[in-house]
Structure formats: C-alpha cells, structure tokens
Amino acid sequence: AVALTSSIWQTYKTNQAAKAPLDTVLNVDFFRMDLVRRHGAEILQLTGSDGTTFEAIFIPATVGDTGKGVLFCNPNGGLYEYVSHWAGYYQSRGLAVLLFNYRGYGRSEGTPEPSVLKRDGIVAFYALQSRLLASRPTCSIMVHGESLGGMVAAHVACECAGDVDLLVVDRSFKSLGAAGRYLLAWWAEAGMDWTTWWKTDAVPDFVRSSCPKLMTCDPEDKMIADLASLKVGVASHVIEEAIRQGHAWARKEIPGIPLWKQDGKSAVNT
C-alpha cells in the first residue's frame, strides 16, 4: 500500500511538472485578459444577497449602442473564460454580453449551491441592465442558459418578469437528480436528494416565466438523457395540468401517467 501510494504521488508530481509550462502561458488568467483585449471587456466583482463576491465580465456590443444585451449562464463546470465563444457570436450581432462565474469557480468566492446560483443570476441580470441603461432610457435583455445554466436562466426569467425579453434554455435538464438517474441509475437521484436537499427542478420556473421563450435539445446528447431533459419535463407538466383541469384532449394520456399519480377519477394527485 505504501509503495502504491508513493507511485501515485510520483505520477501526480510528474504530471504537474509536465503541465507547468502550459499553466504558465495558457491559464485562466491568460484567457480572461484575452477577453478584455479582444472585446474591450470590463471585469466586475458582484456581491450576492449574502455578501459573497462572485466575478463577472461585461462585453460591450461592437455594432454601436443598440441597448440590447444577453446574460449568459454557464454550463456545469464552465468558466466564463472558456465559454466565451458565445460572447463573440452575440457581440458581432450588436448585443452586449455579461457572463459570470458561479461560486467556487475561477475567482468567485463561496460554494456552488443551486439556490444561491439562481439568486446570483438575478444579481448578474440587474448588473447588465444597469450598464445598458447608463447610456439610454430603455433596453432589451435576453437570458441564455446552457445545460446547468438553463436552471439559472429559467429562474432569472421567472423572477425578473417584465424585465426579461427572451429566455433561451439550451440543452438543459428538468432536474439534476433526473439527469443523474438516467445517466447512471435510480440511486444517483436518490443519493443526491438524501445528501444535498438541493432544489433543482427547472420546470416550474420555465413554465411560469412570462416572456417569449425558446428551448433547444440535442437528440444525441450523451450527458442529459432525453427522459431527463427539460423538454420532457415541461411536456409532462403540461399534460398533467391538462388532466387536472379535465381537458378532453388529455384523457388519452392517462394510461401513460404512472399509477401512483392517478386517483382513479381521470385526474392526477397533487
């Protein structure tokens, strides 16, 4: 056991030494400063509702001051320094972009707990809005969330109703637990529920958001199975609500509803 531990440690040190030249040149700091140089970006330190600081970057539009902007919410494990391809896409179309790092990522403080990330998304949204309104009386903002970011984006659109002009949820899940269940097995969802008590259901926020909204999916997604996708979650929600309200078109869907959700009266228990 001692020999094995020593061997693993030596391998780790060798790998770290091999990475050192790369870390020195192409590290997170390099990509962050490259964003500042190429896009004229401004690095922001935002403060969450509990006083914790997280980092964001504001990238102005290149095609004049259109008063239009995008809040981009990162996928799981994503740093804004590495998902900045979206920044160039939107910037070249006349939109300003604000990206932010979740807590515990990059130079953001704290721990990435879902409910906190959602609240931070609202802070980031209003930071973007304040910059757009600094030079004009009105603005238009869309919120784009990819994968895990879809959960954050849907919450922002729901809670900032009236201020969000478009919601885009890109290849996201109905909940983190469902993603684990269909990627691994039932115990992944149960384990997450029992150990974290996280609330990651994105369906209610997406459904309640009142702005125009777009949902995308990938039929060949290797991480988020189709049954775990937000698309399936929203479809199930719509059907179950229609059954509760007694819509005739939904009655034929009852046989597809799990028995433990049926009450024997062509309705679904709450």
Short mmCIF file of C-alpha atoms in Angstrom, two decimals:
data_model
loop_
_atom_site.label_atom_id
_atom_site.label_comp_id
_atom_site.label_asym_id
_atom_site.label_seq_id
_atom_site.Cartn_x
_atom_site.Cartn_y
_atom_site.Cartn_z
CA ALA A 1 0.00 0.00 0.00
CA VAL A 2 2.84 2.38 0.86
CA ALA A 3 4.59 1.61 -2.43
CA LEU A 4 1.37 2.15 -4.38
CA THR A 5 0.72 5.47 -2.63
CA SER A 6 4.27 6.60 -3.35
CA SER A 7 3.91 5.63 -7.01
CA ILE A 8 0.64 7.56 -7.37
CA TRP A 9 2.18 10.60 -5.73
CA GLN A 10 5.21 10.49 -8.03
CA THR A 11 2.94 10.20 -11.06
CA TYR A 12 0.92 13.19 -9.88
CA LYS A 13 4.07 15.31 -9.41
CA THR A 14 5.35 14.28 -12.82
CA ASN A 15 2.08 15.28 -14.47
CA GLN A 16 2.02 18.60 -12.64
CA ALA A 17 5.58 19.32 -13.73
CA ALA A 18 4.68 18.48 -17.32
CA LYS A 19 1.72 20.89 -17.18
CA ALA A 20 3.71 23.74 -15.66
CA PRO A 21 4.76 25.42 -18.95
CA LEU A 22 1.16 25.26 -20.19
CA ASP A 23 -0.21 26.65 -16.93
CA THR A 24 2.28 29.48 -17.16
CA VAL A 25 1.12 30.55 -20.63
CA LEU A 26 -2.41 29.31 -21.38
CA ASN A 27 -4.05 29.52 -17.98
CA VAL A 28 -7.35 31.03 -16.88
CA ASP A 29 -5.72 34.45 -16.35
CA PHE A 30 -4.49 34.42 -19.95
CA PHE A 31 -7.95 33.72 -21.38
CA ARG A 32 -9.53 36.33 -19.10
CA MET A 33 -7.12 39.04 -20.22
CA ASP A 34 -7.56 37.92 -23.83
CA LEU A 35 -11.30 38.62 -23.49
CA VAL A 36 -10.50 42.09 -22.15
CA ARG A 37 -8.08 42.78 -25.02
CA ARG A 38 -10.14 41.36 -27.90
CA HIS A 39 -13.58 42.51 -26.83
CA GLY A 40 -12.91 45.60 -24.74
CA ALA A 41 -14.43 43.80 -21.76
CA GLU A 42 -14.79 45.04 -18.19
CA ILE A 43 -14.25 42.69 -15.26
CA LEU A 44 -16.80 43.10 -12.47
CA GLN A 45 -16.93 41.98 -8.87
CA LEU A 46 -20.59 41.45 -7.98
CA THR A 47 -22.00 40.87 -4.50
CA GLY A 48 -24.59 38.18 -3.83
CA SER A 49 -27.55 38.54 -1.48
CA ASP A 50 -25.49 37.04 1.37
CA GLY A 51 -22.49 39.32 0.83
CA THR A 52 -20.38 36.77 -1.07
CA THR A 53 -18.43 38.12 -4.04
CA PHE A 54 -18.53 36.50 -7.46
CA GLU A 55 -16.86 37.57 -10.68
CA ALA A 56 -18.47 38.62 -13.94
CA ILE A 57 -17.32 40.15 -17.20
CA PHE A 58 -19.19 42.72 -19.29
CA ILE A 59 -18.52 42.71 -23.03
CA PRO A 60 -19.93 45.71 -24.92
CA ALA A 61 -21.51 45.39 -28.35
CA THR A 62 -19.27 46.12 -31.33
CA VAL A 63 -22.05 47.42 -33.60
CA GLY A 64 -22.94 50.66 -31.85
CA ASP A 65 -25.01 51.11 -28.72
CA THR A 66 -28.18 49.15 -29.53
CA GLY A 67 -29.40 48.87 -25.94
CA LYS A 68 -29.65 45.10 -26.35
CA GLY A 69 -27.84 42.58 -24.18
CA VAL A 70 -27.50 38.92 -23.22
CA LEU A 71 -26.95 37.38 -19.82
CA PHE A 72 -25.21 34.05 -20.39
CA CYS A 73 -25.40 31.37 -17.67
CA ASN A 74 -22.59 28.81 -17.85
CA PRO A 75 -22.97 25.04 -18.25
CA ASN A 76 -21.84 22.74 -15.44
CA GLY A 77 -18.13 23.09 -14.76
CA GLY A 78 -17.91 26.05 -17.13
CA LEU A 79 -15.85 29.19 -16.57
CA TYR A 80 -16.72 32.32 -18.48
CA GLU A 81 -13.11 32.37 -19.68
CA TYR A 82 -13.79 29.12 -21.58
CA VAL A 83 -17.36 29.62 -22.85
CA SER A 84 -16.64 32.99 -24.40
CA HIS A 85 -17.38 31.74 -27.95
CA TRP A 86 -20.92 32.87 -27.27
CA ALA A 87 -19.62 36.34 -26.46
CA GLY A 88 -18.21 36.85 -29.95
CA TYR A 89 -21.37 35.46 -31.54
CA TYR A 90 -23.68 37.89 -29.76
CA GLN A 91 -21.29 40.83 -29.77
CA SER A 92 -20.93 40.74 -33.55
CA ARG A 93 -24.73 40.96 -33.81
CA GLY A 94 -24.96 44.16 -31.84
CA LEU A 95 -25.63 42.74 -28.37
CA ALA A 96 -23.66 43.37 -25.20
CA VAL A 97 -22.90 40.25 -23.15
CA LEU A 98 -22.48 39.62 -19.44
CA LEU A 99 -21.04 36.30 -18.29
CA PHE A 100 -20.33 35.32 -14.68
CA ASN A 101 -18.57 32.53 -12.82
CA TYR A 102 -20.56 30.50 -10.34
CA ARG A 103 -19.43 30.45 -6.75
CA GLY A 104 -16.30 28.39 -6.24
CA TYR A 105 -15.33 28.74 -9.91
CA GLY A 106 -12.44 30.91 -11.06
CA ARG A 107 -12.06 33.87 -8.72
CA SER A 108 -15.62 33.71 -7.38
CA GLU A 109 -15.93 33.02 -3.67
CA GLY A 110 -18.19 30.56 -1.90
CA THR A 111 -19.74 27.18 -2.75
CA PRO A 112 -21.90 26.44 -5.82
CA GLU A 113 -25.23 25.59 -4.18
CA PRO A 114 -28.13 25.72 -6.71
CA SER A 115 -30.46 28.09 -4.85
CA VAL A 116 -27.59 30.53 -4.37
CA LEU A 117 -26.57 30.32 -8.02
CA LYS A 118 -30.13 31.24 -9.00
CA ARG A 119 -30.06 34.31 -6.77
CA ASP A 120 -26.64 35.29 -8.15
CA GLY A 121 -28.12 35.07 -11.64
CA ILE A 122 -30.65 37.76 -10.67
CA VAL A 123 -27.83 39.99 -9.36
CA ALA A 124 -25.93 39.49 -12.63
CA PHE A 125 -29.05 40.30 -14.65
CA TYR A 126 -29.57 43.65 -12.96
CA ALA A 127 -25.84 44.43 -13.26
CA LEU A 128 -26.21 44.01 -17.03
CA GLN A 129 -29.40 46.05 -17.06
CA SER A 130 -27.78 48.94 -15.17
CA ARG A 131 -24.95 49.13 -17.71
CA LEU A 132 -27.30 49.12 -20.67
CA LEU A 133 -29.47 51.82 -19.11
CA ALA A 134 -26.48 54.01 -18.31
CA SER A 135 -26.50 55.49 -21.83
CA ARG A 136 -30.16 55.18 -22.86
CA PRO A 137 -33.65 55.18 -21.30
CA THR A 138 -34.67 51.65 -22.35
CA CYS A 139 -33.03 48.32 -23.07
CA SER A 140 -33.82 44.76 -24.15
CA ILE A 141 -32.24 41.74 -22.47
CA MET A 142 -32.35 38.05 -23.25
CA VAL A 143 -31.18 35.35 -20.85
CA HIS A 144 -29.38 32.34 -22.34
CA GLY A 145 -28.56 29.33 -20.17
CA GLU A 146 -26.72 26.21 -21.33
CA SER A 147 -27.09 22.85 -19.52
CA LEU A 148 -26.90 23.65 -15.77
CA GLY A 149 -27.16 27.29 -16.76
CA GLY A 150 -30.66 26.59 -18.07
CA MET A 151 -31.84 26.13 -14.48
CA VAL A 152 -30.35 29.50 -13.52
CA ALA A 153 -31.64 31.26 -16.66
CA ALA A 154 -35.20 29.96 -16.17
CA HIS A 155 -35.20 31.22 -12.59
CA VAL A 156 -33.95 34.66 -13.65
CA ALA A 157 -36.64 34.92 -16.33
CA CYS A 158 -39.32 33.86 -13.83
CA GLU A 159 -38.25 36.20 -11.03
CA CYS A 160 -37.44 39.18 -13.26
CA ALA A 161 -40.74 39.07 -15.13
CA GLY A 162 -41.30 42.23 -17.13
CA ASP A 163 -37.57 42.92 -17.50
CA VAL A 164 -36.54 39.83 -19.49
CA ASP A 165 -37.42 40.00 -23.19
CA LEU A 166 -36.42 36.46 -24.22
CA LEU A 167 -35.42 33.24 -22.46
CA VAL A 168 -33.26 30.65 -24.24
CA VAL A 169 -32.70 27.34 -22.43
CA ASP A 170 -30.10 25.35 -24.32
CA ARG A 171 -29.80 21.55 -23.86
CA SER A 172 -30.81 21.55 -20.22
CA PHE A 173 -32.39 19.12 -17.73
CA LYS A 174 -35.64 19.07 -15.83
CA SER A 175 -33.64 18.49 -12.61
CA LEU A 176 -30.12 17.48 -11.63
CA GLY A 177 -31.48 14.37 -9.93
CA ALA A 178 -33.22 13.25 -13.13
CA ALA A 179 -30.03 13.81 -15.09
CA GLY A 180 -28.18 11.54 -12.65
CA ARG A 181 -30.91 8.90 -12.72
CA TYR A 182 -30.91 8.48 -16.49
CA LEU A 183 -27.14 8.83 -16.84
CA LEU A 184 -26.36 6.30 -14.09
CA ALA A 185 -29.28 4.72 -12.18
CA TRP A 186 -32.07 5.48 -9.69
CA TRP A 187 -29.62 5.60 -6.80
CA ALA A 188 -27.89 8.67 -8.25
CA GLU A 189 -31.08 10.71 -7.94
CA ALA A 190 -31.92 9.25 -4.52
CA GLY A 191 -28.41 9.87 -3.25
CA MET A 192 -28.49 13.50 -4.36
CA ASP A 193 -31.89 14.05 -2.76
CA TRP A 194 -30.86 12.46 0.55
CA THR A 195 -27.45 14.11 0.86
CA THR A 196 -27.86 17.60 -0.58
CA TRP A 197 -31.54 18.59 -0.30
CA TRP A 198 -30.94 20.67 -3.42
CA LYS A 199 -33.94 22.09 -5.29
CA THR A 200 -33.01 21.90 -8.96
CA ASP A 201 -36.35 21.44 -10.70
CA ALA A 202 -36.24 23.87 -13.63
CA VAL A 203 -39.73 23.07 -14.95
CA PRO A 204 -41.80 25.39 -12.69
CA ASP A 205 -39.58 28.41 -13.40
CA PHE A 206 -39.63 27.76 -17.14
CA VAL A 207 -43.40 27.32 -17.23
CA ARG A 208 -44.10 30.39 -15.07
CA SER A 209 -41.76 32.72 -16.97
CA SER A 210 -43.98 35.08 -18.93
CA CYS A 211 -41.55 36.29 -21.59
CA PRO A 212 -41.14 34.65 -25.02
CA LYS A 213 -39.03 31.53 -24.53
CA LEU A 214 -37.09 29.05 -26.63
CA MET A 215 -35.99 25.57 -25.59
CA THR A 216 -33.38 23.62 -27.56
CA CYS A 217 -32.32 19.98 -27.26
CA ASP A 218 -29.81 17.57 -28.79
CA PRO A 219 -31.20 14.14 -29.78
CA GLU A 220 -27.67 12.72 -29.45
CA ASP A 221 -26.86 14.28 -26.07
CA LYS A 222 -24.53 11.94 -24.15
CA MET A 223 -24.89 13.66 -20.76
CA ILE A 224 -28.56 14.59 -20.44
CA ALA A 225 -30.77 11.70 -21.50
CA ASP A 226 -33.99 12.50 -23.34
CA LEU A 227 -36.15 11.44 -20.37
CA ALA A 228 -34.17 13.79 -18.12
CA SER A 229 -34.41 16.76 -20.49
CA LEU A 230 -36.30 19.95 -19.75
CA LYS A 231 -38.32 19.25 -22.89
CA VAL A 232 -39.78 16.07 -21.38
CA GLY A 233 -40.27 17.75 -18.00
CA VAL A 234 -42.28 20.61 -19.49
CA ALA A 235 -44.33 18.25 -21.69
CA SER A 236 -45.19 16.08 -18.67
CA HIS A 237 -46.15 19.16 -16.67
CA VAL A 238 -48.47 20.43 -19.42
CA ILE A 239 -50.19 17.05 -19.79
CA GLU A 240 -50.66 16.55 -16.05
CA GLU A 241 -52.07 20.05 -15.66
CA ALA A 242 -54.49 19.42 -18.53
CA ILE A 243 -55.66 16.19 -16.87
CA ARG A 244 -56.20 18.01 -13.55
CA GLN A 245 -58.30 20.61 -15.33
CA GLY A 246 -60.33 17.98 -17.18
CA HIS A 247 -59.33 18.82 -20.75
CA ALA A 248 -60.75 16.21 -23.10
CA TRP A 249 -57.64 16.05 -25.29
CA ALA A 250 -55.54 14.96 -22.31
CA ARG A 251 -57.69 11.99 -21.26
CA LYS A 252 -55.97 9.67 -23.69
CA GLU A 253 -52.67 10.44 -21.95
CA ILE A 254 -53.85 9.00 -18.63
CA PRO A 255 -52.62 5.43 -19.35
CA GLY A 256 -49.12 6.86 -19.74
CA ILE A 257 -49.17 8.51 -16.30
CA PRO A 258 -47.61 6.38 -13.51
CA LEU A 259 -50.26 4.66 -11.39
CA TRP A 260 -49.10 6.34 -8.19
CA LYS A 261 -50.03 9.70 -9.74
CA GLN A 262 -53.57 8.61 -10.67
CA ASP A 263 -56.56 8.86 -8.34
CA GLY A 264 -58.99 6.78 -10.37
CA LYS A 265 -61.01 9.83 -11.43
CA SER A 266 -59.17 10.75 -14.61
CA ALA A 267 -57.05 13.19 -12.69
CA VAL A 268 -53.59 13.35 -11.19
CA ASN A 269 -52.99 13.70 -7.46
CA THR A 270 -51.11 16.78 -6.41
#
